[in-house]
Amino acid sequence: MDIPEPPVPPSLRSGPFALRATLVSPRSSGDFLFEPDGILEVDAAGKIAFVGPAFAYHGATPVVDARPMWLLPGMIDLHGHLPQFPMTGMNDYGRELMPWLTEMMGPTERKFDGKRSRERSLEYLSLFAAHGTTTPVLYGSVDEEATDAAFDIASRHGFRLLLGQCLMDRCRYDTAIPDTQVTRIRLAQSDALCRKWNGHDHGRLLYVFTPRFAPSCSWEMMRESAALAKAHGAYWQTHLSETPGEMETIREMFPECRNYLEIYDRAGGLGPKTIFAHSVFLSPEELVRMKETGCAIAHCPSNVLNPAGIMDLGRYLDLGMKVGLASDVGGCHDISLLNAIALGWVCQSVRHKLQPEDSVELSLKRWLELATLSGARCLGLDDKIGSLEAGKEADMFLADVQSLRLTDGFDDKWMEQLLTLLVFRSRPGTVRATWVRGRSVPGPGIFETPERQFRSLRS
Ligand SMILES: [Zn+2]
């Protein structure tokens, strides 16, 4: 696999090192760090030893001057599908979820076996890093070898990864295992994968039990996967309330449940390590139940591109729900969370203009927080990642924001406004280096030739 070396000098490939740059980050205290001339020091263990203005740094580590670049916390993508990468940006927008899944995504995912994963996962994970995402939370295919291979590649190349074998025992796209055995066999495979990878390298790799969603899982599959997740202290993820057509299917298949969330509640799936993707149409009862059980919502702004619509993000945040941001690879237009912020900002702003009494307009700083620190809180990892703060692991990326200006004439007093440039004009190549736990990972530089860029999106 032809992945370029990280385009950073050897002195910056792993800690200890110190970088001088513009530091941009949310902080645990609730305020926002914007330090035009700052220094961030990474120690030998990959943790942030110092973060602050350059004049206040008196450490012994030699400083590499990366100004005028920006250093930001690595972004956390709470939802996507590893096997769907080839479909990214190539969707039949406007199509209902259920036929889209069976006619377009099923055949794509079916191809993602162990061999395909070994050939492609390095490229896919590198593409995340090339866009500043350091923690993707992903669904694998149903193939256990494919999931194992992706973990293996992440372990060797330094990526942080949360991943699970996709569990389906109804409406399946694979027929290799008979109906009578598929539930037991897939659960045993996921159990073995969790035992092998969950917590690997001091928690850099984490396992997520992944029943696809209620229509493609038996009660036994949902219940037993939730029990395994709790027994291992692992995560549990699934889809919830994405489109009106899906909701109709749910009402027909589960007439005994008052709402969609109740299905997962009855299966024992709710808890602080549970992530629900989408969650566009939640009733007040569902929101209350999610909050009291500590579940997280992976908000996918790309929902507006299919029949789902625009989530009432402001109401969810006002209620104190745990919400983070997600690309929804490959049902999205792009894997970049900066692009997800741009789309989400536009959607929520339009919603606010049309319904000012029933929505809020969020600042770009708040959106950046959703893509970083809020995502870390959703995963219960905010003591380790999500912001540039001393003591945390150095998951971060360096962005060439100045080059995104159309013309010269930049004035220091407008520096903070450059956040709009990063969000709205970011493009392949803007991210110049990405680190996980202070170690540079492959990805930035992947777009150096147009041929490379096109090849990376081909199945
Ligand atoms: Zn999904």
Tab-separated table of C-alpha atoms and ligand atoms in Angstrom:
chain	number	residue	atom	x	y	z
A	1	MET	CA	0.000	0.000	0.000
A	2	ASP	CA	1.437	3.306	-1.133
A	3	ILE	CA	0.968	5.690	1.786
A	4	PRO	CA	3.464	8.552	1.992
A	5	GLU	CA	5.590	9.029	5.063
A	6	PRO	CA	4.211	11.692	7.389
A	7	PRO	CA	5.543	14.973	5.959
A	8	VAL	CA	7.114	16.095	9.201
A	9	PRO	CA	10.792	16.338	10.067
A	10	PRO	CA	12.187	13.403	12.084
A	11	SER	CA	12.340	15.582	15.197
A	12	LEU	CA	8.528	15.872	15.134
A	13	ARG	CA	7.663	12.225	14.493
A	14	SER	CA	7.306	11.415	18.187
A	15	GLY	CA	7.794	13.088	21.539
A	16	PRO	CA	9.590	14.806	23.071
A	17	PHE	CA	9.232	17.917	20.920
A	18	ALA	CA	7.906	21.452	21.211
A	19	LEU	CA	5.940	23.255	18.508
A	20	ARG	CA	5.475	26.990	18.130
A	21	ALA	CA	2.212	27.798	16.352
A	22	THR	CA	-1.168	29.442	16.735
A	23	LEU	CA	-2.972	27.297	19.312
A	24	VAL	CA	-6.732	26.867	18.859
A	25	SER	CA	-8.760	24.655	21.178
A	26	PRO	CA	-11.814	24.396	23.402
A	27	ARG	CA	-10.950	23.910	27.072
A	28	SER	CA	-12.464	21.799	29.813
A	29	SER	CA	-13.223	24.954	31.798
A	30	GLY	CA	-15.656	26.055	29.079
A	31	ASP	CA	-13.573	28.883	27.654
A	32	PHE	CA	-11.729	28.766	24.346
A	33	LEU	CA	-7.981	28.913	23.779
A	34	PHE	CA	-6.868	31.160	20.943
A	35	GLU	CA	-3.158	31.869	21.345
A	36	PRO	CA	-1.700	33.498	18.198
A	37	ASP	CA	1.885	32.820	19.326
A	38	GLY	CA	1.873	29.722	21.485
A	39	ILE	CA	3.996	26.707	22.292
A	40	LEU	CA	2.848	23.150	22.883
A	41	GLU	CA	5.337	20.672	24.291
A	42	VAL	CA	4.899	16.904	23.933
A	43	ASP	CA	6.779	14.618	26.324
A	44	ALA	CA	8.373	11.252	25.578
A	45	ALA	CA	5.160	9.438	26.540
A	46	GLY	CA	3.139	11.441	23.997
A	47	LYS	CA	1.387	13.612	26.555
A	48	ILE	CA	1.055	17.389	26.459
A	49	ALA	CA	3.597	18.759	28.939
A	50	PHE	CA	3.063	22.468	28.291
A	51	VAL	CA	0.555	24.591	26.403
A	52	GLY	CA	0.557	28.386	26.555
A	53	PRO	CA	1.989	31.606	25.169
A	54	ALA	CA	5.517	31.366	23.767
A	55	PHE	CA	6.873	33.952	26.203
A	56	ALA	CA	5.860	31.740	29.132
A	57	TYR	CA	7.709	28.643	27.931
A	58	HIS	CA	10.986	27.912	29.718
A	59	GLY	CA	11.352	24.191	28.950
A	60	ALA	CA	14.564	22.582	27.713
A	61	THR	CA	13.036	20.873	24.659
A	62	PRO	CA	14.165	22.539	21.399
A	63	VAL	CA	11.310	24.456	19.784
A	64	VAL	CA	10.312	23.904	16.132
A	65	ASP	CA	8.716	27.031	14.718
A	66	ALA	CA	5.610	26.080	12.704
A	67	ARG	CA	4.129	29.577	12.551
A	68	PRO	CA	1.894	30.760	10.952
A	69	MET	CA	0.260	27.337	11.017
A	70	TRP	CA	-2.476	26.445	13.469
A	71	LEU	CA	-2.349	23.577	15.927
A	72	LEU	CA	-5.736	22.125	16.906
A	73	PRO	CA	-6.944	19.077	18.865
A	74	GLY	CA	-7.523	15.984	16.726
A	75	MET	CA	-11.159	15.658	15.763
A	76	ILE	CA	-13.434	12.839	16.912
A	77	ASP	CA	-15.775	11.343	14.319
A	78	LEU	CA	-18.489	9.510	16.230
A	79	HIS	CA	-20.035	7.598	13.355
A	80	GLY	CA	-19.029	6.026	10.054
A	81	HIS	CA	-18.652	2.753	8.176
A	82	LEU	CA	-15.209	1.531	7.174
A	83	PRO	CA	-16.467	-0.664	4.277
A	84	GLN	CA	-18.460	2.232	2.811
A	85	PHE	CA	-15.442	4.432	2.041
A	86	PRO	CA	-15.629	3.854	-1.722
A	87	MET	CA	-19.172	5.276	-1.744
A	88	THR	CA	-18.243	8.542	-0.049
A	89	GLY	CA	-19.574	11.466	-2.045
A	90	MET	CA	-21.165	9.138	-4.603
A	91	ASN	CA	-24.621	8.763	-3.142
A	92	ASP	CA	-28.041	8.763	-4.678
A	93	TYR	CA	-29.174	11.653	-2.513
A	94	GLY	CA	-32.837	11.862	-1.753
A	95	ARG	CA	-33.346	8.103	-1.779
A	96	GLU	CA	-35.004	6.462	1.209
A	97	LEU	CA	-32.731	4.633	3.629
A	98	MET	CA	-34.028	1.081	3.318
A	99	PRO	CA	-33.729	0.642	-0.494
A	100	TRP	CA	-30.455	2.602	-0.445
A	101	LEU	CA	-29.038	0.139	2.064
A	102	THR	CA	-30.070	-2.989	0.205
A	103	GLU	CA	-29.336	-1.808	-3.340
A	104	MET	CA	-26.226	0.340	-2.886
A	105	MET	CA	-24.528	-0.221	0.442
A	106	GLY	CA	-25.113	-3.965	0.823
A	107	PRO	CA	-23.139	-4.910	-2.311
A	108	THR	CA	-20.328	-2.504	-1.337
A	109	GLU	CA	-20.052	-3.839	2.200
A	110	ARG	CA	-20.213	-7.461	1.063
A	111	LYS	CA	-16.917	-6.985	-0.793
A	112	PHE	CA	-15.151	-5.839	2.365
A	113	ASP	CA	-13.631	-9.139	3.491
A	114	GLY	CA	-10.300	-9.811	5.185
A	115	LYS	CA	-8.351	-9.406	1.955
A	116	ARG	CA	-10.011	-6.101	1.046
A	117	SER	CA	-9.539	-4.777	4.582
A	118	ARG	CA	-5.825	-5.664	4.545
A	119	GLU	CA	-5.493	-3.869	1.203
A	120	ARG	CA	-7.523	-0.774	2.008
A	121	SER	CA	-7.760	-0.037	5.735
A	122	LEU	CA	-4.429	1.774	5.884
A	123	GLU	CA	-5.599	4.087	3.125
A	124	TYR	CA	-8.978	4.682	4.754
A	125	LEU	CA	-7.519	5.410	8.191
A	126	SER	CA	-4.905	7.646	6.584
A	127	LEU	CA	-7.670	9.633	4.897
A	128	PHE	CA	-9.152	10.385	8.307
A	129	ALA	CA	-5.763	11.594	9.541
A	130	ALA	CA	-5.336	13.657	6.369
A	131	HIS	CA	-8.469	15.554	7.382
A	132	GLY	CA	-7.507	16.078	11.024
A	133	THR	CA	-9.613	13.252	12.465
A	134	THR	CA	-7.671	11.300	15.068
A	135	THR	CA	-10.482	9.231	16.620
A	136	PRO	CA	-12.923	7.604	14.210
A	137	VAL	CA	-15.716	5.454	15.669
A	138	LEU	CA	-16.586	2.969	12.959
A	139	TYR	CA	-18.695	0.029	11.900
A	140	GLY	CA	-16.855	-2.777	10.132
A	141	SER	CA	-18.465	-5.196	7.693
A	142	VAL	CA	-20.025	-8.451	8.893
A	143	ASP	CA	-16.703	-10.172	8.169
A	144	GLU	CA	-14.713	-10.758	11.345
A	145	GLU	CA	-11.425	-11.069	9.441
A	146	ALA	CA	-11.963	-7.616	7.937
A	147	THR	CA	-12.474	-6.100	11.390
A	148	ASP	CA	-9.447	-7.928	12.767
A	149	ALA	CA	-7.277	-6.709	9.853
A	150	ALA	CA	-8.346	-3.073	10.351
A	151	PHE	CA	-7.443	-3.244	14.054
A	152	ASP	CA	-4.114	-4.825	13.159
A	153	ILE	CA	-3.281	-2.001	10.743
A	154	ALA	CA	-4.312	0.639	13.278
A	155	SER	CA	-2.164	-1.012	15.939
A	156	ARG	CA	0.926	-0.978	13.705
A	157	HIS	CA	0.563	2.524	12.250
A	158	GLY	CA	-0.333	4.405	15.413
A	159	PHE	CA	-3.980	5.283	14.718
A	160	ARG	CA	-6.549	5.594	17.484
A	161	LEU	CA	-9.635	3.590	16.551
A	162	LEU	CA	-12.988	2.494	17.926
A	163	LEU	CA	-14.437	-0.250	15.726
A	164	GLY	CA	-16.767	-3.223	15.778
A	165	GLN	CA	-17.830	-6.062	13.503
A	166	CYS	CA	-21.237	-5.163	12.081
A	167	LEU	CA	-23.837	-7.581	13.476
A	168	MET	CA	-26.837	-8.590	11.328
A	169	ASP	CA	-28.966	-11.715	11.521
A	170	ARG	CA	-32.007	-10.428	9.624
A	171	CYS	CA	-32.235	-8.666	6.244
A	172	ARG	CA	-28.631	-9.774	5.691
A	173	TYR	CA	-26.427	-9.138	2.690
A	174	ASP	CA	-24.251	-12.179	3.474
A	175	THR	CA	-25.569	-15.708	3.106
A	176	ALA	CA	-22.459	-17.783	3.863
A	177	ILE	CA	-23.711	-18.731	7.324
A	178	PRO	CA	-27.162	-20.423	7.642
A	179	ASP	CA	-29.926	-18.468	9.383
A	180	THR	CA	-30.020	-20.976	12.212
A	181	GLN	CA	-26.371	-20.370	13.148
A	182	VAL	CA	-25.618	-16.777	12.206
A	183	THR	CA	-26.587	-15.186	15.535
A	184	ARG	CA	-24.463	-17.496	17.643
A	185	ILE	CA	-21.474	-17.442	15.277
A	186	ARG	CA	-21.364	-13.662	14.813
A	187	LEU	CA	-21.685	-13.026	18.560
A	188	ALA	CA	-18.846	-15.460	19.256
A	189	GLN	CA	-16.691	-13.727	16.639
A	190	SER	CA	-17.370	-10.284	18.120
A	191	ASP	CA	-16.637	-11.614	21.597
A	192	ALA	CA	-13.262	-12.911	20.386
A	193	LEU	CA	-12.448	-9.639	18.591
A	194	CYS	CA	-13.265	-7.676	21.736
A	195	ARG	CA	-11.048	-9.914	23.864
A	196	LYS	CA	-8.214	-9.441	21.388
A	197	TRP	CA	-8.383	-5.694	20.749
A	198	ASN	CA	-10.371	-3.830	23.417
A	199	GLY	CA	-7.928	-1.660	25.365
A	200	HIS	CA	-4.938	-2.522	23.155
A	201	ASP	CA	-1.896	-0.251	23.648
A	202	HIS	CA	-3.210	1.381	26.831
A	203	GLY	CA	-6.617	2.101	25.330
A	204	ARG	CA	-5.567	3.394	21.900
A	205	LEU	CA	-7.792	0.732	20.307
A	206	LEU	CA	-11.258	0.098	21.697
A	207	TYR	CA	-13.951	-2.377	20.743
A	208	VAL	CA	-17.537	-1.407	19.973
A	209	PHE	CA	-20.252	-4.062	19.809
A	210	THR	CA	-22.168	-3.054	16.705
A	211	PRO	CA	-25.668	-4.385	15.999
A	212	ARG	CA	-26.428	-2.525	12.759
A	213	PHE	CA	-29.948	-1.433	13.741
A	214	ALA	CA	-33.173	-2.992	14.932
A	215	PRO	CA	-34.559	-4.013	11.496
A	216	SER	CA	-31.487	-6.146	10.770
A	217	CYS	CA	-31.083	-7.728	14.218
A	218	SER	CA	-33.063	-10.310	16.160
A	219	TRP	CA	-33.916	-9.624	19.782
A	220	GLU	CA	-31.274	-12.176	20.727
A	221	MET	CA	-28.609	-10.372	18.697
A	222	MET	CA	-29.387	-7.005	20.278
A	223	ARG	CA	-29.731	-8.395	23.806
A	224	GLU	CA	-26.636	-10.605	23.742
A	225	SER	CA	-24.408	-7.962	22.111
A	226	ALA	CA	-25.452	-5.464	24.786
A	227	ALA	CA	-24.722	-8.025	27.516
A	228	LEU	CA	-21.286	-8.732	26.033
A	229	ALA	CA	-20.478	-5.017	25.818
A	230	LYS	CA	-21.363	-4.561	29.488
A	231	ALA	CA	-19.440	-7.678	30.522
A	232	HIS	CA	-16.290	-6.447	28.752
A	233	GLY	CA	-16.712	-2.768	29.661
A	234	ALA	CA	-16.813	-2.116	25.896
A	235	TYR	CA	-18.913	0.288	23.820
A	236	TRP	CA	-22.203	-0.473	22.042
A	237	GLN	CA	-23.340	1.418	18.949
A	238	THR	CA	-26.273	1.322	16.586
A	239	HIS	CA	-28.505	3.540	14.433
A	240	LEU	CA	-31.584	5.354	15.684
A	241	SER	CA	-34.310	7.470	14.041
A	242	GLU	CA	-32.605	8.417	10.797
A	243	THR	CA	-35.394	8.728	8.204
A	244	PRO	CA	-39.227	8.730	8.114
A	245	GLY	CA	-39.213	5.546	6.004
A	246	GLU	CA	-37.079	3.772	8.593
A	247	MET	CA	-39.445	4.932	11.347
A	248	GLU	CA	-42.367	3.412	9.422
A	249	THR	CA	-40.467	0.116	9.151
A	250	ILE	CA	-39.832	0.192	12.893
A	251	ARG	CA	-43.524	0.737	13.665
A	252	GLU	CA	-44.448	-2.260	11.481
A	253	MET	CA	-41.754	-4.574	12.854
A	254	PHE	CA	-41.993	-3.621	16.534
A	255	PRO	CA	-45.659	-2.721	17.250
A	256	GLU	CA	-45.154	-3.676	20.892
A	257	CYS	CA	-42.740	-0.759	21.454
A	258	ARG	CA	-44.008	2.777	22.005
A	259	ASN	CA	-41.030	4.340	20.304
A	260	TYR	CA	-37.780	3.424	18.530
A	261	LEU	CA	-35.529	3.848	21.572
A	262	GLU	CA	-37.667	1.427	23.599
A	263	ILE	CA	-36.474	-1.436	21.377
A	264	TYR	CA	-32.866	-0.846	22.400
A	265	ASP	CA	-33.934	-0.176	25.990
A	266	ARG	CA	-35.684	-3.559	26.176
A	267	ALA	CA	-32.525	-5.153	24.750
A	268	GLY	CA	-30.475	-3.655	27.607
A	269	GLY	CA	-28.460	-1.475	25.221
A	270	LEU	CA	-28.753	1.895	26.970
A	271	GLY	CA	-25.866	3.238	29.042
A	272	PRO	CA	-22.945	5.666	29.175
A	273	LYS	CA	-20.951	3.649	26.633
A	274	THR	CA	-23.733	3.614	24.044
A	275	ILE	CA	-23.613	5.740	20.882
A	276	PHE	CA	-26.684	6.303	18.748
A	277	ALA	CA	-26.045	7.572	15.245
A	278	HIS	CA	-28.454	10.155	13.747
A	279	SER	CA	-31.295	10.387	16.314
A	280	VAL	CA	-33.070	12.987	14.172
A	281	PHE	CA	-36.638	12.306	15.292
A	282	LEU	CA	-36.593	11.779	19.054
A	283	SER	CA	-39.729	12.243	21.134
A	284	PRO	CA	-39.561	14.045	24.516
A	285	GLU	CA	-39.838	10.644	26.238
A	286	GLU	CA	-36.899	9.272	24.271
A	287	LEU	CA	-34.760	12.314	25.078
A	288	VAL	CA	-35.495	11.950	28.793
A	289	ARG	CA	-34.632	8.247	28.734
A	290	MET	CA	-31.424	8.817	26.771
A	291	LYS	CA	-30.304	11.499	29.168
A	292	GLU	CA	-30.990	9.506	32.317
A	293	THR	CA	-29.079	6.525	30.942
A	294	GLY	CA	-26.151	8.636	29.678
A	295	CYS	CA	-26.282	7.603	26.006
A	296	ALA	CA	-24.498	9.713	23.384
A	297	ILE	CA	-25.793	11.028	20.062
A	298	ALA	CA	-23.606	11.074	16.955
A	299	HIS	CA	-24.975	14.060	15.036
A	300	CYS	CA	-24.532	13.690	11.270
A	301	PRO	CA	-25.204	16.985	9.445
A	302	SER	CA	-25.134	15.010	6.186
A	303	ASN	CA	-28.603	13.763	7.146
A	304	VAL	CA	-29.914	16.773	5.237
A	305	LEU	CA	-28.713	15.129	2.019
A	306	ASN	CA	-31.087	12.185	2.377
A	307	PRO	CA	-34.732	12.191	3.412
A	308	ALA	CA	-33.823	12.502	7.100
A	309	GLY	CA	-33.830	16.262	7.513
A	310	ILE	CA	-32.248	18.602	10.037
A	311	MET	CA	-31.895	17.557	13.662
A	312	ASP	CA	-33.050	20.030	16.311
A	313	LEU	CA	-29.516	20.387	17.619
A	314	GLY	CA	-30.189	23.473	19.729
A	315	ARG	CA	-32.977	21.751	21.661
A	316	TYR	CA	-30.823	18.680	22.292
A	317	LEU	CA	-27.975	20.847	23.605
A	318	ASP	CA	-30.342	22.918	25.752
A	319	LEU	CA	-31.570	19.686	27.318
A	320	GLY	CA	-27.981	18.740	28.166
A	321	MET	CA	-27.823	15.744	25.856
A	322	LYS	CA	-24.404	14.248	25.073
A	323	VAL	CA	-23.888	15.178	21.429
A	324	GLY	CA	-20.825	14.891	19.211
A	325	LEU	CA	-20.226	15.255	15.504
A	326	ALA	CA	-19.960	12.588	12.806
A	327	SER	CA	-19.254	12.328	9.093
A	328	ASP	CA	-21.383	9.199	8.479
A	329	VAL	CA	-18.992	7.697	5.946
A	330	GLY	CA	-20.075	6.688	3.285
A	331	GLY	CA	-23.627	8.117	3.418
A	332	CYS	CA	-22.054	11.567	3.389
A	333	HIS	CA	-20.576	13.940	0.847
A	334	ASP	CA	-17.141	13.949	2.498
A	335	ILE	CA	-15.231	12.390	5.377
A	336	SER	CA	-13.891	15.754	6.588
A	337	LEU	CA	-15.373	16.870	9.902
A	338	LEU	CA	-14.520	20.446	8.926
A	339	ASN	CA	-16.902	19.972	6.006
A	340	ALA	CA	-19.436	18.440	8.400
A	341	ILE	CA	-19.144	21.574	10.542
A	342	ALA	CA	-19.697	23.778	7.483
A	343	LEU	CA	-22.788	21.815	6.441
A	344	GLY	CA	-24.122	21.656	10.004
A	345	TRP	CA	-23.567	25.376	10.542
A	346	VAL	CA	-25.464	26.234	7.356
A	347	CYS	CA	-28.337	23.842	8.179
A	348	GLN	CA	-28.763	25.087	11.737
A	349	SER	CA	-28.465	28.721	10.650
A	350	VAL	CA	-31.189	28.269	8.036
A	351	ARG	CA	-33.323	26.471	10.590
A	352	HIS	CA	-32.805	29.362	12.993
A	353	LYS	CA	-33.817	31.941	10.391
A	354	LEU	CA	-36.985	30.012	9.565
A	355	GLN	CA	-37.864	29.075	13.156
A	356	PRO	CA	-36.064	31.545	15.460
A	357	GLU	CA	-38.178	30.538	18.465
A	358	ASP	CA	-37.423	26.851	18.047
A	359	SER	CA	-33.698	26.694	17.336
A	360	VAL	CA	-30.325	28.257	18.038
A	361	GLU	CA	-27.445	29.518	15.959
A	362	LEU	CA	-24.128	28.118	17.174
A	363	SER	CA	-20.763	29.814	16.771
A	364	LEU	CA	-17.997	28.092	14.842
A	365	LYS	CA	-16.072	27.758	18.107
A	366	ARG	CA	-19.000	25.784	19.506
A	367	TRP	CA	-19.056	23.618	16.385
A	368	LEU	CA	-15.334	22.967	16.730
A	369	GLU	CA	-15.972	21.934	20.314
A	370	LEU	CA	-18.650	19.493	19.116
A	371	ALA	CA	-16.051	17.931	16.797
A	372	THR	CA	-13.441	17.620	19.547
A	373	LEU	CA	-14.084	17.946	23.282
A	374	SER	CA	-17.808	17.114	23.104
A	375	GLY	CA	-16.978	13.984	21.130
A	376	ALA	CA	-14.455	13.007	23.800
A	377	ARG	CA	-17.131	13.527	26.479
A	378	CYS	CA	-19.521	11.308	24.498
A	379	LEU	CA	-16.922	8.542	24.700
A	380	GLY	CA	-15.978	9.230	28.335
A	381	LEU	CA	-12.447	9.965	27.126
A	382	ASP	CA	-12.342	13.703	27.848
A	383	ASP	CA	-9.659	13.155	30.502
A	384	LYS	CA	-7.368	11.891	27.693
A	385	ILE	CA	-8.267	13.597	24.404
A	386	GLY	CA	-10.444	16.321	22.865
A	387	SER	CA	-8.478	19.485	23.656
A	388	LEU	CA	-4.995	20.938	23.851
A	389	GLU	CA	-4.490	20.858	27.615
A	390	ALA	CA	-1.544	19.820	29.742
A	391	GLY	CA	-1.750	16.208	30.884
A	392	LYS	CA	-3.812	15.018	27.931
A	393	GLU	CA	-2.507	12.744	25.201
A	394	ALA	CA	-1.207	14.752	22.239
A	395	ASP	CA	-3.838	13.964	19.589
A	396	MET	CA	-3.676	16.995	17.311
A	397	PHE	CA	-3.254	18.335	13.799
A	398	LEU	CA	-1.410	21.170	12.140
A	399	ALA	CA	-3.380	23.204	9.589
A	400	ASP	CA	-2.106	25.655	6.999
A	401	VAL	CA	-4.908	28.159	7.489
A	402	GLN	CA	-3.120	31.198	6.077
A	403	SER	CA	-2.884	29.585	2.641
A	404	LEU	CA	-6.673	29.432	2.482
A	405	ARG	CA	-6.938	33.206	2.086
A	406	LEU	CA	-7.830	34.352	-1.402
A	407	THR	CA	-5.566	37.400	-1.210
A	408	ASP	CA	-2.926	38.988	0.976
A	409	GLY	CA	-3.702	41.867	3.269
A	410	PHE	CA	-4.150	39.832	6.392
A	411	ASP	CA	-4.461	41.840	9.592
A	412	ASP	CA	-3.572	40.360	12.979
A	413	LYS	CA	-6.631	41.845	14.624
A	414	TRP	CA	-8.853	39.606	12.472
A	415	MET	CA	-6.895	36.477	13.208
A	416	GLU	CA	-9.691	34.775	15.103
A	417	GLN	CA	-11.947	35.222	12.097
A	418	LEU	CA	-9.681	32.849	10.222
A	419	LEU	CA	-11.663	30.048	11.843
A	420	THR	CA	-14.204	30.679	9.073
A	421	LEU	CA	-11.447	30.049	6.537
A	422	LEU	CA	-10.553	26.744	8.160
A	423	VAL	CA	-14.168	25.580	8.173
A	424	PHE	CA	-15.447	26.926	4.869
A	425	ARG	CA	-12.367	26.891	2.644
A	426	SER	CA	-10.526	23.858	3.968
A	427	ARG	CA	-9.431	21.455	1.238
A	428	PRO	CA	-7.327	18.329	0.795
A	429	GLY	CA	-3.828	19.308	1.817
A	430	THR	CA	-4.824	21.912	4.427
A	431	VAL	CA	-3.896	19.475	7.199
A	432	ARG	CA	-0.097	19.273	7.124
A	433	ALA	CA	0.577	16.879	10.005
A	434	THR	CA	-1.463	14.747	12.411
A	435	TRP	CA	-0.361	13.141	15.659
A	436	VAL	CA	-1.935	10.498	17.860
A	437	ARG	CA	-0.483	10.335	21.337
A	438	GLY	CA	2.397	12.523	20.171
A	439	ARG	CA	3.339	10.235	17.290
A	440	SER	CA	2.810	11.412	13.701
A	441	VAL	CA	0.541	9.100	11.711
A	442	PRO	CA	0.279	8.506	7.950
A	443	GLY	CA	-2.221	10.601	6.034
A	444	PRO	CA	-1.214	14.233	5.583
A	445	GLY	CA	0.550	14.384	2.235
A	446	ILE	CA	-1.742	11.754	0.739
A	447	PHE	CA	-3.215	14.400	-1.552
A	448	GLU	CA	0.030	15.482	-3.063
A	449	THR	CA	-0.961	14.388	-6.546
A	450	PRO	CA	-4.402	14.601	-8.148
A	451	GLU	CA	-4.044	10.980	-9.298
A	452	ARG	CA	-3.639	9.903	-5.705
A	453	GLN	CA	-6.715	11.822	-4.635
A	454	PHE	CA	-8.936	10.173	-7.258
A	455	ARG	CA	-7.511	6.724	-6.658
A	456	SER	CA	-8.275	6.955	-2.975
A	457	LEU	CA	-12.016	7.168	-3.620
A	458	ARG	CA	-12.165	4.257	-6.028
A	459	SER	CA	-13.455	0.879	-4.889
B	1	ZN	ZN	-24.424	4.564	9.695
